[in-house]
């Protein structure tokens, strides 16, 4: 009987730990998404930079466009690549 109670308690503790871990991960994902949207908004308002990025894309210099974007705006490599890919798709 004592072993059953210990096993049930262990299951409860592990379950709670998993739930808390998932909640924290979801909060971090939301925070990252909000920061990405804010960065996209700021970058899209930078008309001279966007014109330069489009020019680099027309010249086939996608990597240089990503580097230039990151030089001007403090964003991650993944965010810069996503922005430049979207700019390339939408013109």
PDB file of C-alpha atoms in Angstrom:
ATOM      1  CA  UNK A   1       0.000   0.000   0.000  1.00  0.00           C
ATOM      2  CA  UNK A   2       2.840   2.358   0.887  1.00  0.00           C
ATOM      3  CA  UNK A   3       4.522   1.758  -2.498  1.00  0.00           C
ATOM      4  CA  UNK A   4       1.267   2.558  -4.315  1.00  0.00           C
ATOM      5  CA  UNK A   5       0.984   5.903  -2.511  1.00  0.00           C
ATOM      6  CA  UNK A   6       4.622   6.750  -3.324  1.00  0.00           C
ATOM      7  CA  UNK A   7       4.054   5.817  -6.973  1.00  0.00           C
ATOM      8  CA  UNK A   8       0.919   7.985  -7.178  1.00  0.00           C
ATOM      9  CA  UNK A   9       2.752  10.929  -5.608  1.00  0.00           C
ATOM     10  CA  UNK A  10       5.628  10.498  -8.040  1.00  0.00           C
ATOM     11  CA  UNK A  11       3.207  10.489 -10.984  1.00  0.00           C
ATOM     12  CA  UNK A  12       1.520  13.651  -9.697  1.00  0.00           C
ATOM     13  CA  UNK A  13       4.842  15.447  -9.242  1.00  0.00           C
ATOM     14  CA  UNK A  14       6.097  14.484 -12.700  1.00  0.00           C
ATOM     15  CA  UNK A  15       2.792  15.491 -14.287  1.00  0.00           C
ATOM     16  CA  UNK A  16       2.877  18.900 -12.608  1.00  0.00           C
ATOM     17  CA  UNK A  17       6.479  19.394 -13.688  1.00  0.00           C
ATOM     18  CA  UNK A  18       5.555  18.647 -17.319  1.00  0.00           C
ATOM     19  CA  UNK A  19       2.592  21.043 -17.216  1.00  0.00           C
ATOM     20  CA  UNK A  20       4.712  23.860 -15.765  1.00  0.00           C
ATOM     21  CA  UNK A  21       7.472  23.247 -18.309  1.00  0.00           C
ATOM     22  CA  UNK A  22       4.971  23.423 -21.195  1.00  0.00           C
ATOM     23  CA  UNK A  23       3.394  26.616 -19.833  1.00  0.00           C
ATOM     24  CA  UNK A  24       6.783  28.296 -19.624  1.00  0.00           C
ATOM     25  CA  UNK A  25       7.644  27.202 -23.160  1.00  0.00           C
ATOM     26  CA  UNK A  26       4.358  28.617 -24.474  1.00  0.00           C
ATOM     27  CA  UNK A  27       4.990  31.930 -22.724  1.00  0.00           C
ATOM     28  CA  UNK A  28       8.467  32.125 -24.256  1.00  0.00           C
ATOM     29  CA  UNK A  29       7.061  31.370 -27.726  1.00  0.00           C
ATOM     30  CA  UNK A  30       4.463  34.132 -27.383  1.00  0.00           C
ATOM     31  CA  UNK A  31       7.093  36.604 -26.220  1.00  0.00           C
ATOM     32  CA  UNK A  32       9.365  35.748 -29.163  1.00  0.00           C
ATOM     33  CA  UNK A  33       6.472  36.074 -31.607  1.00  0.00           C
ATOM     34  CA  UNK A  34       5.537  39.510 -30.228  1.00  0.00           C
ATOM     35  CA  UNK A  35       9.150  40.691 -30.521  1.00  0.00           C
ATOM     36  CA  UNK A  36       9.299  39.436 -34.126  1.00  0.00           C
ATOM     37  CA  UNK A  37       6.137  41.316 -35.037  1.00  0.00           C
ATOM     38  CA  UNK A  38       7.493  44.508 -33.464  1.00  0.00           C
ATOM     39  CA  UNK A  39      10.801  44.106 -35.329  1.00  0.00           C
ATOM     40  CA  UNK A  40       8.964  43.515 -38.629  1.00  0.00           C
ATOM     41  CA  UNK A  41       6.917  46.663 -38.067  1.00  0.00           C
ATOM     42  CA  UNK A  42      10.011  48.780 -37.383  1.00  0.00           C
ATOM     43  CA  UNK A  43      11.927  47.338 -40.325  1.00  0.00           C
ATOM     44  CA  UNK A  44       9.041  47.721 -42.769  1.00  0.00           C
ATOM     45  CA  UNK A  45       8.912  51.439 -41.932  1.00  0.00           C
ATOM     46  CA  UNK A  46      12.586  51.831 -42.870  1.00  0.00           C
ATOM     47  CA  UNK A  47      11.967  52.639 -46.560  1.00  0.00           C
ATOM     48  CA  UNK A  48      15.597  53.292 -47.606  1.00  0.00           C
ATOM     49  CA  UNK A  49      16.701  49.998 -46.058  1.00  0.00           C
ATOM     50  CA  UNK A  50      13.913  48.055 -47.730  1.00  0.00           C
ATOM     51  CA  UNK A  51      14.803  49.615 -51.083  1.00  0.00           C
ATOM     52  CA  UNK A  52      18.434  48.545 -50.549  1.00  0.00           C
ATOM     53  CA  UNK A  53      17.386  45.022 -49.554  1.00  0.00           C
ATOM     54  CA  UNK A  54      15.209  44.716 -52.674  1.00  0.00           C
ATOM     55  CA  UNK A  55      18.133  45.886 -54.807  1.00  0.00           C
ATOM     56  CA  UNK A  56      20.398  43.251 -53.270  1.00  0.00           C
ATOM     57  CA  UNK A  57      17.743  40.585 -53.857  1.00  0.00           C
ATOM     58  CA  UNK A  58      17.430  41.612 -57.523  1.00  0.00           C
ATOM     59  CA  UNK A  59      21.215  41.225 -57.794  1.00  0.00           C
ATOM     60  CA  UNK A  60      21.013  37.740 -56.284  1.00  0.00           C
ATOM     61  CA  UNK A  61      22.792  38.748 -53.083  1.00  0.00           C
ATOM     62  CA  UNK A  62      20.392  37.345 -50.520  1.00  0.00           C
ATOM     63  CA  UNK A  63      23.057  36.646 -47.890  1.00  0.00           C
ATOM     64  CA  UNK A  64      24.361  40.188 -48.155  1.00  0.00           C
ATOM     65  CA  UNK A  65      20.802  41.480 -47.731  1.00  0.00           C
ATOM     66  CA  UNK A  66      20.403  39.446 -44.542  1.00  0.00           C
ATOM     67  CA  UNK A  67      23.753  40.692 -43.207  1.00  0.00           C
ATOM     68  CA  UNK A  68      22.892  44.297 -44.026  1.00  0.00           C
ATOM     69  CA  UNK A  69      19.530  44.006 -42.311  1.00  0.00           C
ATOM     70  CA  UNK A  70      21.186  42.627 -39.175  1.00  0.00           C
ATOM     71  CA  UNK A  71      23.751  45.426 -39.246  1.00  0.00           C
ATOM     72  CA  UNK A  72      21.016  48.062 -39.112  1.00  0.00           C
ATOM     73  CA  UNK A  73      18.514  46.277 -36.850  1.00  0.00           C
ATOM     74  CA  UNK A  74      19.472  44.095 -33.854  1.00  0.00           C
ATOM     75  CA  UNK A  75      17.545  40.935 -34.771  1.00  0.00           C
ATOM     76  CA  UNK A  76      18.449  37.261 -34.867  1.00  0.00           C
ATOM     77  CA  UNK A  77      19.719  35.527 -37.968  1.00  0.00           C
ATOM     78  CA  UNK A  78      16.472  33.537 -38.201  1.00  0.00           C
ATOM     79  CA  UNK A  79      14.346  36.700 -37.984  1.00  0.00           C
ATOM     80  CA  UNK A  80      16.447  38.446 -40.629  1.00  0.00           C
ATOM     81  CA  UNK A  81      16.267  35.468 -42.981  1.00  0.00           C
ATOM     82  CA  UNK A  82      12.493  35.210 -42.518  1.00  0.00           C
ATOM     83  CA  UNK A  83      12.076  38.939 -43.209  1.00  0.00           C
ATOM     84  CA  UNK A  84      14.261  38.859 -46.333  1.00  0.00           C
ATOM     85  CA  UNK A  85      12.488  35.694 -47.591  1.00  0.00           C
ATOM     86  CA  UNK A  86       9.145  37.438 -47.137  1.00  0.00           C
ATOM     87  CA  UNK A  87      10.435  40.564 -48.852  1.00  0.00           C
ATOM     88  CA  UNK A  88      11.661  38.416 -51.741  1.00  0.00           C
ATOM     89  CA  UNK A  89       8.268  36.712 -52.081  1.00  0.00           C
ATOM     90  CA  UNK A  90       6.194  39.881 -51.828  1.00  0.00           C
ATOM     91  CA  UNK A  91       8.504  42.175 -53.725  1.00  0.00           C
TER      92      UNK A  91
END
